[in-house]
Amino acid sequence: MSGSRRRPRRADPARSTAFRVLRAVTADGAYANLELARRRGDLGGQDAAFATELVAGTCRAMGGYDRVIESASGRALRTLQPAVVDVLRLGTHQLLGMRVPAHAAIATSVDLAALEVGERVTGLVNAVLRRVAERDWPGWLAELSSGEDELGRLALASHHPRWIVEAWSRVLPTAELEDALAADNVAPVPNLVVRPGLADRAELGGTPDRWSPFGAQRDGDPADVAAVVEGRAGVQDEGSQLVALALARAEAPGGPWLDVCAGPGGKSALLAGLAREAGTRLVASELQPHRAQLVAANLRAYGPPNQPVTIVADGTRPAWRAGTFARVLADVPCTGLGALRRRPESRWRRSPSDLPGLVGLQRRLLARAIEAAAPGGVIAYVTCSPHPEETAAVVADACGVTLLDAAAHLPEVPDAAAGNLVQLWPHRHGTDAMFLALLRRGGGPADR
């Protein structure tokens, strides 16, 4: 068709925004939720909701969609221009995961490709998506899972890499595995939390958290809540609140508290208020200066007495004397696989090869956290991952400590105990999959 007879291309603000967010995720390593929040401000309510579902759903199912695209195109993904792949991913989600009519999903994807990539790719996009539309998702699932074993079929059906499904199968009863994977695909309601001593939970509105006395679930923009704007409250998953609360409940000697890996500062803000109530102060340490600024912002509403302190320091090379702190939180860097419902792209971004480096760092940070504790002091080892190599295996090698019964410090939370450890799950608790171990440094009182 000549240029003079070509149908005019129509820009769609929601799809254009979704494409630019997805490009930032796949090309630049951006987090989808943060990039969406940054870019969707100019969209109206329906367009913003459409863009959010388009990005989140595409990121969640990307592994399966990539296999669909390869089958429909007859080409390996690496032979296609990356921007074209992202257009095809968004179109595939509209066809297989949303209630968008096929003609609309294909036509708008072709227009998007023309406007964002160039006219030369429109024929390819049109042809591939027409092939995709020949089957629904169950039909594609049946074709793609042919020859897979049970775990392989479950991985494909639940939109998870196989290695994650295998890891979950090691720590969950078989009857719960499918529910656990399904829970990763349900976006959570935003959860707010007060800074103890600075705000009352009633100011948050919404529905009070089930177990944390500080939080509430609330739809909408957190910036609409005055206490959040003023720094007297913030955004934090209930699971993160609970692990901080357990540390504060453990019997420990007097003295200051330490958060070893504080960024971005949600747990620090909760612990700072609890420390003030106990008559002491929190030192929040963060390696990265820009993340230390986020910690300071989260702590900004706390003043004297016992005002918390934020420092830039490497937790593996302590800037403090050994044996200084009564309570130490080591919320260590991890794969983040416990928060896949919030950051669905992480399941495709991480791989088993990430584990050795992370586990080595986790072991070093825990060792230094133990050294930072005073005799009888309590250390909370925390990850936002249920992967056994990042959790129980790290704790098992800790030296100079006694393992406390972490679940006994959260008696109100059912089905959280994993021996003397705590493992929360989205499908059981409606929280991120937070892991907690409580350790007492030698020389102090026994656990009660």
PDB file of N, CA and C in Angstrom, residues 275-371:
ATOM      1  N   ALA A 275      12.269   1.800  69.141  1.00  0.00           N
ATOM      2  CA  ALA A 275      13.450   2.067  69.962  1.00  0.00           C
ATOM      3  C   ALA A 275      13.213   3.259  70.871  1.00  0.00           C
ATOM      4  N   ARG A 276      12.598   4.306  70.343  1.00  0.00           N
ATOM      5  CA  ARG A 276      12.300   5.482  71.182  1.00  0.00           C
ATOM      6  C   ARG A 276      11.384   5.094  72.330  1.00  0.00           C
ATOM      7  N   GLU A 277      10.399   4.271  72.048  1.00  0.00           N
ATOM      8  CA  GLU A 277       9.494   3.831  73.114  1.00  0.00           C
ATOM      9  C   GLU A 277      10.247   3.027  74.173  1.00  0.00           C
ATOM     10  N   ALA A 278      11.325   2.361  73.779  1.00  0.00           N
ATOM     11  CA  ALA A 278      12.142   1.587  74.722  1.00  0.00           C
ATOM     12  C   ALA A 278      13.214   2.437  75.387  1.00  0.00           C
ATOM     13  N   GLY A 279      13.251   3.729  75.062  1.00  0.00           N
ATOM     14  CA  GLY A 279      14.198   4.628  75.701  1.00  0.00           C
ATOM     15  C   GLY A 279      15.578   4.633  75.089  1.00  0.00           C
ATOM     16  N   THR A 280      15.684   4.234  73.822  1.00  0.00           N
ATOM     17  CA  THR A 280      16.988   4.222  73.163  1.00  0.00           C
ATOM     18  C   THR A 280      16.833   4.733  71.743  1.00  0.00           C
ATOM     19  N   ARG A 281      17.899   4.632  70.949  1.00  0.00           N
ATOM     20  CA  ARG A 281      17.846   5.152  69.588  1.00  0.00           C
ATOM     21  C   ARG A 281      18.306   4.097  68.592  1.00  0.00           C
ATOM     22  N   LEU A 282      17.944   4.321  67.338  1.00  0.00           N
ATOM     23  CA  LEU A 282      18.331   3.455  66.243  1.00  0.00           C
ATOM     24  C   LEU A 282      19.429   4.114  65.421  1.00  0.00           C
ATOM     25  N   VAL A 283      20.423   3.317  65.039  1.00  0.00           N
ATOM     26  CA  VAL A 283      21.407   3.717  64.041  1.00  0.00           C
ATOM     27  C   VAL A 283      21.081   2.952  62.763  1.00  0.00           C
ATOM     28  N   ALA A 284      20.802   3.690  61.692  1.00  0.00           N
ATOM     29  CA  ALA A 284      20.453   3.084  60.408  1.00  0.00           C
ATOM     30  C   ALA A 284      21.628   3.244  59.461  1.00  0.00           C
ATOM     31  N   SER A 285      22.202   2.119  59.030  1.00  0.00           N
ATOM     32  CA  SER A 285      23.394   2.130  58.179  1.00  0.00           C
ATOM     33  C   SER A 285      23.034   1.628  56.785  1.00  0.00           C
ATOM     34  N   GLU A 286      23.519   2.332  55.773  1.00  0.00           N
ATOM     35  CA  GLU A 286      23.263   1.941  54.381  1.00  0.00           C
ATOM     36  C   GLU A 286      24.507   2.202  53.554  1.00  0.00           C
ATOM     37  N   LEU A 287      24.854   1.241  52.698  1.00  0.00           N
ATOM     38  CA  LEU A 287      26.074   1.330  51.902  1.00  0.00           C
ATOM     39  C   LEU A 287      25.977   2.379  50.802  1.00  0.00           C
ATOM     40  N   GLN A 288      24.853   2.419  50.105  1.00  0.00           N
ATOM     41  CA  GLN A 288      24.704   3.301  48.946  1.00  0.00           C
ATOM     42  C   GLN A 288      24.211   4.683  49.380  1.00  0.00           C
ATOM     43  N   PRO A 289      24.930   5.754  49.027  1.00  0.00           N
ATOM     44  CA  PRO A 289      24.517   7.094  49.474  1.00  0.00           C
ATOM     45  C   PRO A 289      23.107   7.475  49.059  1.00  0.00           C
ATOM     46  N   HIS A 290      22.696   7.122  47.827  1.00  0.00           N
ATOM     47  CA  HIS A 290      21.349   7.516  47.403  1.00  0.00           C
ATOM     48  C   HIS A 290      20.282   6.770  48.199  1.00  0.00           C
ATOM     49  N   ARG A 291      20.573   5.529  48.586  1.00  0.00           N
ATOM     50  CA  ARG A 291      19.618   4.798  49.417  1.00  0.00           C
ATOM     51  C   ARG A 291      19.647   5.317  50.854  1.00  0.00           C
ATOM     52  N   ALA A 292      20.815   5.759  51.321  1.00  0.00           N
ATOM     53  CA  ALA A 292      20.878   6.371  52.650  1.00  0.00           C
ATOM     54  C   ALA A 292      20.019   7.636  52.703  1.00  0.00           C
ATOM     55  N   GLN A 293      19.933   8.354  51.595  1.00  0.00           N
ATOM     56  CA  GLN A 293      19.061   9.530  51.547  1.00  0.00           C
ATOM     57  C   GLN A 293      17.592   9.120  51.688  1.00  0.00           C
ATOM     58  N   LEU A 294      17.227   7.986  51.093  1.00  0.00           N
ATOM     59  CA  LEU A 294      15.860   7.486  51.251  1.00  0.00           C
ATOM     60  C   LEU A 294      15.588   7.099  52.698  1.00  0.00           C
ATOM     61  N   VAL A 295      16.581   6.495  53.347  1.00  0.00           N
ATOM     62  CA  VAL A 295      16.428   6.143  54.762  1.00  0.00           C
ATOM     63  C   VAL A 295      16.206   7.408  55.588  1.00  0.00           C
ATOM     64  N   ALA A 296      17.043   8.411  55.374  1.00  0.00           N
ATOM     65  CA  ALA A 296      16.906   9.664  56.127  1.00  0.00           C
ATOM     66  C   ALA A 296      15.543  10.290  55.898  1.00  0.00           C
ATOM     67  N   ALA A 297      15.035  10.212  54.661  1.00  0.00           N
ATOM     68  CA  ALA A 297      13.708  10.762  54.372  1.00  0.00           C
ATOM     69  C   ALA A 297      12.629  10.012  55.138  1.00  0.00           C
ATOM     70  N   ASN A 298      12.776   8.687  55.253  1.00  0.00           N
ATOM     71  CA  ASN A 298      11.798   7.905  56.009  1.00  0.00           C
ATOM     72  C   ASN A 298      11.854   8.186  57.506  1.00  0.00           C
ATOM     73  N   LEU A 299      13.005   8.654  57.981  1.00  0.00           N
ATOM     74  CA  LEU A 299      13.173   8.931  59.411  1.00  0.00           C
ATOM     75  C   LEU A 299      12.987  10.407  59.760  1.00  0.00           C
ATOM     76  N   ARG A 300      12.640  11.224  58.763  1.00  0.00           N
ATOM     77  CA  ARG A 300      12.707  12.677  58.948  1.00  0.00           C
ATOM     78  C   ARG A 300      11.769  13.210  60.007  1.00  0.00           C
ATOM     79  N   ALA A 301      10.670  12.512  60.282  1.00  0.00           N
ATOM     80  CA  ALA A 301       9.692  13.038  61.233  1.00  0.00           C
ATOM     81  C   ALA A 301      10.093  12.798  62.686  1.00  0.00           C
ATOM     82  N   TYR A 302      11.108  11.963  62.904  1.00  0.00           N
ATOM     83  CA  TYR A 302      11.548  11.697  64.275  1.00  0.00           C
ATOM     84  C   TYR A 302      12.535  12.766  64.728  1.00  0.00           C
ATOM     85  N   GLY A 303      12.218  13.405  65.845  1.00  0.00           N
ATOM     86  CA  GLY A 303      13.141  14.352  66.457  1.00  0.00           C
ATOM     87  C   GLY A 303      13.571  13.862  67.822  1.00  0.00           C
ATOM     88  N   PRO A 304      14.159  14.737  68.638  1.00  0.00           N
ATOM     89  CA  PRO A 304      14.528  14.359  70.009  1.00  0.00           C
ATOM     90  C   PRO A 304      13.287  13.975  70.799  1.00  0.00           C
ATOM     91  N   PRO A 305      13.388  13.159  71.834  1.00  0.00           N
ATOM     92  CA  PRO A 305      14.638  12.519  72.298  1.00  0.00           C
ATOM     93  C   PRO A 305      14.939  11.259  71.491  1.00  0.00           C
ATOM     94  N   ASN A 306      16.152  10.783  71.619  1.00  0.00           N
ATOM     95  CA  ASN A 306      16.581   9.543  70.959  1.00  0.00           C
ATOM     96  C   ASN A 306      16.333   9.574  69.460  1.00  0.00           C
ATOM     97  N   GLN A 307      16.674  10.693  68.842  1.00  0.00           N
ATOM     98  CA  GLN A 307      16.506  10.839  67.398  1.00  0.00           C
ATOM     99  C   GLN A 307      17.368   9.821  66.658  1.00  0.00           C
ATOM    100  N   PRO A 308      16.796   9.111  65.675  1.00  0.00           N
ATOM    101  CA  PRO A 308      17.595   8.117  64.956  1.00  0.00           C
ATOM    102  C   PRO A 308      18.681   8.774  64.116  1.00  0.00           C
ATOM    103  N   VAL A 309      19.726   7.989  63.843  1.00  0.00           N
ATOM    104  CA  VAL A 309      20.877   8.474  63.088  1.00  0.00           C
ATOM    105  C   VAL A 309      21.021   7.619  61.832  1.00  0.00           C
ATOM    106  N   THR A 310      21.241   8.272  60.688  1.00  0.00           N
ATOM    107  CA  THR A 310      21.507   7.566  59.432  1.00  0.00           C
ATOM    108  C   THR A 310      22.964   7.756  59.055  1.00  0.00           C
ATOM    109  N   ILE A 311      23.659   6.671  58.737  1.00  0.00           N
ATOM    110  CA  ILE A 311      25.051   6.757  58.323  1.00  0.00           C
ATOM    111  C   ILE A 311      25.245   5.980  57.017  1.00  0.00           C
ATOM    112  N   VAL A 312      26.266   6.363  56.260  1.00  0.00           N
ATOM    113  CA  VAL A 312      26.668   5.620  55.069  1.00  0.00           C
ATOM    114  C   VAL A 312      27.845   4.737  55.471  1.00  0.00           C
ATOM    115  N   ALA A 313      27.646   3.432  55.433  1.00  0.00           N
ATOM    116  CA  ALA A 313      28.690   2.507  55.879  1.00  0.00           C
ATOM    117  C   ALA A 313      28.452   1.147  55.239  1.00  0.00           C
ATOM    118  N   ASP A 314      29.529   0.372  55.145  1.00  0.00           N
ATOM    119  CA  ASP A 314      29.502  -0.975  54.586  1.00  0.00           C
ATOM    120  C   ASP A 314      29.319  -1.965  55.734  1.00  0.00           C
ATOM    121  N   GLY A 315      28.213  -2.698  55.703  1.00  0.00           N
ATOM    122  CA  GLY A 315      27.934  -3.641  56.773  1.00  0.00           C
ATOM    123  C   GLY A 315      28.939  -4.764  56.882  1.00  0.00           C
ATOM    124  N   THR A 316      29.708  -5.014  55.814  1.00  0.00           N
ATOM    125  CA  THR A 316      30.743  -6.048  55.893  1.00  0.00           C
ATOM    126  C   THR A 316      32.057  -5.494  56.430  1.00  0.00           C
ATOM    127  N   ARG A 317      32.156  -4.167  56.556  1.00  0.00           N
ATOM    128  CA  ARG A 317      33.340  -3.509  57.125  1.00  0.00           C
ATOM    129  C   ARG A 317      32.836  -2.485  58.137  1.00  0.00           C
ATOM    130  N   PRO A 318      32.458  -2.926  59.297  1.00  0.00           N
ATOM    131  CA  PRO A 318      31.693  -2.090  60.228  1.00  0.00           C
ATOM    132  C   PRO A 318      32.364  -0.770  60.586  1.00  0.00           C
ATOM    133  N   ALA A 319      31.526   0.263  60.707  1.00  0.00           N
ATOM    134  CA  ALA A 319      31.987   1.586  61.141  1.00  0.00           C
ATOM    135  C   ALA A 319      31.712   1.787  62.627  1.00  0.00           C
ATOM    136  N   TRP A 320      31.438   0.711  63.350  1.00  0.00           N
ATOM    137  CA  TRP A 320      31.101   0.771  64.771  1.00  0.00           C
ATOM    138  C   TRP A 320      31.908  -0.284  65.515  1.00  0.00           C
ATOM    139  N   ARG A 321      32.010  -0.085  66.812  1.00  0.00           N
ATOM    140  CA  ARG A 321      32.733  -1.047  67.644  1.00  0.00           C
ATOM    141  C   ARG A 321      31.919  -2.334  67.796  1.00  0.00           C
ATOM    142  N   ALA A 322      32.620  -3.447  67.844  1.00  0.00           N
ATOM    143  CA  ALA A 322      31.954  -4.719  68.100  1.00  0.00           C
ATOM    144  C   ALA A 322      31.298  -4.690  69.486  1.00  0.00           C
ATOM    145  N   GLY A 323      30.191  -5.419  69.600  1.00  0.00           N
ATOM    146  CA  GLY A 323      29.525  -5.552  70.889  1.00  0.00           C
ATOM    147  C   GLY A 323      28.786  -4.314  71.353  1.00  0.00           C
ATOM    148  N   THR A 324      28.366  -3.457  70.419  1.00  0.00           N
ATOM    149  CA  THR A 324      27.775  -2.163  70.784  1.00  0.00           C
ATOM    150  C   THR A 324      26.263  -2.204  70.932  1.00  0.00           C
ATOM    151  N   PHE A 325      25.568  -3.041  70.173  1.00  0.00           N
ATOM    152  CA  PHE A 325      24.120  -2.875  69.999  1.00  0.00           C
ATOM    153  C   PHE A 325      23.318  -3.979  70.681  1.00  0.00           C
ATOM    154  N   ALA A 326      22.194  -3.567  71.267  1.00  0.00           N
ATOM    155  CA  ALA A 326      21.317  -4.520  71.945  1.00  0.00           C
ATOM    156  C   ALA A 326      20.502  -5.341  70.951  1.00  0.00           C
ATOM    157  N   ARG A 327      20.066  -4.696  69.872  1.00  0.00           N
ATOM    158  CA  ARG A 327      19.293  -5.369  68.824  1.00  0.00           C
ATOM    159  C   ARG A 327      19.865  -4.965  67.472  1.00  0.00           C
ATOM    160  N   VAL A 328      20.002  -5.946  66.587  1.00  0.00           N
ATOM    161  CA  VAL A 328      20.573  -5.703  65.272  1.00  0.00           C
ATOM    162  C   VAL A 328      19.666  -6.341  64.219  1.00  0.00           C
ATOM    163  N   LEU A 329      19.268  -5.544  63.244  1.00  0.00           N
ATOM    164  CA  LEU A 329      18.515  -6.060  62.107  1.00  0.00           C
ATOM    165  C   LEU A 329      19.456  -6.199  60.919  1.00  0.00           C
ATOM    166  N   ALA A 330      19.533  -7.417  60.365  1.00  0.00           N
ATOM    167  CA  ALA A 330      20.288  -7.672  59.136  1.00  0.00           C
ATOM    168  C   ALA A 330      19.296  -8.120  58.076  1.00  0.00           C
ATOM    169  N   ASP A 331      18.670  -7.134  57.436  1.00  0.00           N
ATOM    170  CA  ASP A 331      17.733  -7.384  56.328  1.00  0.00           C
ATOM    171  C   ASP A 331      18.572  -7.348  55.056  1.00  0.00           C
ATOM    172  N   VAL A 332      19.120  -8.494  54.685  1.00  0.00           N
ATOM    173  CA  VAL A 332      20.229  -8.548  53.745  1.00  0.00           C
ATOM    174  C   VAL A 332      19.757  -8.491  52.290  1.00  0.00           C
ATOM    175  N   PRO A 333      20.622  -8.028  51.385  1.00  0.00           N
ATOM    176  CA  PRO A 333      20.299  -8.113  49.956  1.00  0.00           C
ATOM    177  C   PRO A 333      20.026  -9.560  49.565  1.00  0.00           C
ATOM    178  N   CYS A 334      19.010  -9.769  48.722  1.00  0.00           N
ATOM    179  CA  CYS A 334      18.620 -11.125  48.343  1.00  0.00           C
ATOM    180  C   CYS A 334      18.016 -11.098  46.949  1.00  0.00           C
ATOM    181  N   THR A 335      17.544 -12.240  46.497  1.00  0.00           N
ATOM    182  CA  THR A 335      16.933 -12.322  45.176  1.00  0.00           C
ATOM    183  C   THR A 335      15.617 -11.565  45.088  1.00  0.00           C
ATOM    184  N   GLY A 336      14.972 -11.302  46.226  1.00  0.00           N
ATOM    185  CA  GLY A 336      13.683 -10.617  46.218  1.00  0.00           C
ATOM    186  C   GLY A 336      12.547 -11.477  45.718  1.00  0.00           C
ATOM    187  N   LEU A 337      12.730 -12.795  45.716  1.00  0.00           N
ATOM    188  CA  LEU A 337      11.702 -13.683  45.179  1.00  0.00           C
ATOM    189  C   LEU A 337      10.460 -13.739  46.059  1.00  0.00           C
ATOM    190  N   GLY A 338      10.535 -13.197  47.261  1.00  0.00           N
ATOM    191  CA  GLY A 338       9.359 -13.148  48.125  1.00  0.00           C
ATOM    192  C   GLY A 338       8.402 -12.028  47.777  1.00  0.00           C
ATOM    193  N   ALA A 339       8.787 -11.159  46.850  1.00  0.00           N
ATOM    194  CA  ALA A 339       7.945 -10.010  46.492  1.00  0.00           C
ATOM    195  C   ALA A 339       7.569 -10.039  45.019  1.00  0.00           C
ATOM    196  N   LEU A 340       7.420 -11.230  44.440  1.00  0.00           N
ATOM    197  CA  LEU A 340       7.116 -11.321  43.014  1.00  0.00           C
ATOM    198  C   LEU A 340       5.754 -10.750  42.677  1.00  0.00           C
ATOM    199  N   ARG A 341       4.833 -10.716  43.622  1.00  0.00           N
ATOM    200  CA  ARG A 341       3.530 -10.110  43.330  1.00  0.00           C
ATOM    201  C   ARG A 341       3.653  -8.601  43.163  1.00  0.00           C
ATOM    202  N   ARG A 342       4.669  -7.990  43.778  1.00  0.00           N
ATOM    203  CA  ARG A 342       4.899  -6.549  43.630  1.00  0.00           C
ATOM    204  C   ARG A 342       5.816  -6.237  42.452  1.00  0.00           C
ATOM    205  N   ARG A 343       6.773  -7.109  42.205  1.00  0.00           N
ATOM    206  CA  ARG A 343       7.750  -6.890  41.141  1.00  0.00           C
ATOM    207  C   ARG A 343       7.795  -8.128  40.254  1.00  0.00           C
ATOM    208  N   PRO A 344       6.761  -8.289  39.430  1.00  0.00           N
ATOM    209  CA  PRO A 344       6.636  -9.541  38.666  1.00  0.00           C
ATOM    210  C   PRO A 344       7.782  -9.787  37.700  1.00  0.00           C
ATOM    211  N   GLU A 345       8.430  -8.711  37.234  1.00  0.00           N
ATOM    212  CA  GLU A 345       9.530  -8.896  36.285  1.00  0.00           C
ATOM    213  C   GLU A 345      10.737  -9.575  36.917  1.00  0.00           C
ATOM    214  N   SER A 346      10.831  -9.531  38.258  1.00  0.00           N
ATOM    215  CA  SER A 346      12.013 -10.090  38.924  1.00  0.00           C
ATOM    216  C   SER A 346      12.151 -11.579  38.684  1.00  0.00           C
ATOM    217  N   ARG A 347      11.051 -12.284  38.445  1.00  0.00           N
ATOM    218  CA  ARG A 347      11.139 -13.737  38.246  1.00  0.00           C
ATOM    219  C   ARG A 347      11.919 -14.084  36.984  1.00  0.00           C
ATOM    220  N   TRP A 348      11.874 -13.188  35.989  1.00  0.00           N
ATOM    221  CA  TRP A 348      12.612 -13.426  34.742  1.00  0.00           C
ATOM    222  C   TRP A 348      13.984 -12.761  34.767  1.00  0.00           C
ATOM    223  N   ARG A 349      14.173 -11.838  35.684  1.00  0.00           N
ATOM    224  CA  ARG A 349      15.441 -11.110  35.769  1.00  0.00           C
ATOM    225  C   ARG A 349      16.480 -11.880  36.577  1.00  0.00           C
ATOM    226  N   ARG A 350      16.015 -12.647  37.548  1.00  0.00           N
ATOM    227  CA  ARG A 350      16.910 -13.430  38.394  1.00  0.00           C
ATOM    228  C   ARG A 350      17.166 -14.805  37.789  1.00  0.00           C
ATOM    229  N   SER A 351      18.273 -15.420  38.199  1.00  0.00           N
ATOM    230  CA  SER A 351      18.598 -16.774  37.749  1.00  0.00           C
ATOM    231  C   SER A 351      19.367 -17.479  38.859  1.00  0.00           C
ATOM    232  N   PRO A 352      19.472 -18.805  38.797  1.00  0.00           N
ATOM    233  CA  PRO A 352      20.224 -19.533  39.832  1.00  0.00           C
ATOM    234  C   PRO A 352      21.670 -19.057  39.954  1.00  0.00           C
ATOM    235  N   SER A 353      22.224 -18.520  38.884  1.00  0.00           N
ATOM    236  CA  SER A 353      23.615 -18.052  38.946  1.00  0.00           C
ATOM    237  C   SER A 353      23.779 -16.855  39.864  1.00  0.00           C
ATOM    238  N   ASP A 354      22.681 -16.185  40.227  1.00  0.00           N
ATOM    239  CA  ASP A 354      22.758 -15.057  41.160  1.00  0.00           C
ATOM    240  C   ASP A 354      23.011 -15.517  42.597  1.00  0.00           C
ATOM    241  N   LEU A 355      22.659 -16.753  42.898  1.00  0.00           N
ATOM    242  CA  LEU A 355      22.647 -17.190  44.292  1.00  0.00           C
ATOM    243  C   LEU A 355      24.019 -17.240  44.954  1.00  0.00           C
ATOM    244  N   PRO A 356      25.048 -17.803  44.322  1.00  0.00           N
ATOM    245  CA  PRO A 356      26.327 -17.904  45.044  1.00  0.00           C
ATOM    246  C   PRO A 356      26.866 -16.565  45.527  1.00  0.00           C
ATOM    247  N   GLY A 357      26.833 -15.539  44.692  1.00  0.00           N
ATOM    248  CA  GLY A 357      27.328 -14.234  45.116  1.00  0.00           C
ATOM    249  C   GLY A 357      26.494 -13.633  46.219  1.00  0.00           C
ATOM    250  N   LEU A 358      25.169 -13.750  46.096  1.00  0.00           N
ATOM    251  CA  LEU A 358      24.296 -13.210  47.135  1.00  0.00           C
ATOM    252  C   LEU A 358      24.468 -13.953  48.450  1.00  0.00           C
ATOM    253  N   VAL A 359      24.522 -15.272  48.383  1.00  0.00           N
ATOM    254  CA  VAL A 359      24.651 -16.061  49.617  1.00  0.00           C
ATOM    255  C   VAL A 359      25.963 -15.748  50.321  1.00  0.00           C
ATOM    256  N   GLY A 360      27.035 -15.581  49.567  1.00  0.00           N
ATOM    257  CA  GLY A 360      28.308 -15.206  50.184  1.00  0.00           C
ATOM    258  C   GLY A 360      28.212 -13.872  50.903  1.00  0.00           C
ATOM    259  N   LEU A 361      27.566 -12.897  50.273  1.00  0.00           N
ATOM    260  CA  LEU A 361      27.369 -11.593  50.904  1.00  0.00           C
ATOM    261  C   LEU A 361      26.484 -11.714  52.139  1.00  0.00           C
ATOM    262  N   GLN A 362      25.432 -12.509  52.054  1.00  0.00           N
ATOM    263  CA  GLN A 362      24.530 -12.694  53.190  1.00  0.00           C
ATOM    264  C   GLN A 362      25.268 -13.280  54.389  1.00  0.00           C
ATOM    265  N   ARG A 363      26.120 -14.229  54.157  1.00  0.00           N
ATOM    266  CA  ARG A 363      26.885 -14.843  55.249  1.00  0.00           C
ATOM    267  C   ARG A 363      27.827 -13.829  55.898  1.00  0.00           C
ATOM    268  N   ARG A 364      28.478 -13.012  55.072  1.00  0.00           N
ATOM    269  CA  ARG A 364      29.386 -12.009  55.626  1.00  0.00           C
ATOM    270  C   ARG A 364      28.622 -10.958  56.428  1.00  0.00           C
ATOM    271  N   LEU A 365      27.493 -10.516  55.923  1.00  0.00           N
ATOM    272  CA  LEU A 365      26.710  -9.512  56.639  1.00  0.00           C
ATOM    273  C   LEU A 365      26.177 -10.063  57.958  1.00  0.00           C
ATOM    274  N   LEU A 366      25.718 -11.314  57.950  1.00  0.00           N
ATOM    275  CA  LEU A 366      25.231 -11.896  59.200  1.00  0.00           C
ATOM    276  C   LEU A 366      26.361 -12.024  60.212  1.00  0.00           C
ATOM    277  N   ALA A 367      27.541 -12.430  59.775  1.00  0.00           N
ATOM    278  CA  ALA A 367      28.672 -12.553  60.701  1.00  0.00           C
ATOM    279  C   ALA A 367      29.019 -11.219  61.336  1.00  0.00           C
ATOM    280  N   ARG A 368      29.022 -10.150  60.537  1.00  0.00           N
ATOM    281  CA  ARG A 368      29.338  -8.819  61.079  1.00  0.00           C
ATOM    282  C   ARG A 368      28.193  -8.314  61.973  1.00  0.00           C
ATOM    283  N   ALA A 369      26.956  -8.664  61.632  1.00  0.00           N
ATOM    284  CA  ALA A 369      25.827  -8.268  62.479  1.00  0.00           C
ATOM    285  C   ALA A 369      25.920  -8.927  63.849  1.00  0.00           C
ATOM    286  N   ILE A 370      26.339 -10.181  63.873  1.00  0.00           N
ATOM    287  CA  ILE A 370      26.518 -10.879  65.149  1.00  0.00           C
ATOM    288  C   ILE A 370      27.614 -10.205  65.966  1.00  0.00           C
ATOM    289  N   GLU A 371      28.708  -9.842  65.314  1.00  0.00           N
ATOM    290  CA  GLU A 371      29.793  -9.167  66.023  1.00  0.00           C
ATOM    291  C   GLU A 371      29.338  -7.811  66.576  1.00  0.00           C
TER     292      GLU A 371
END
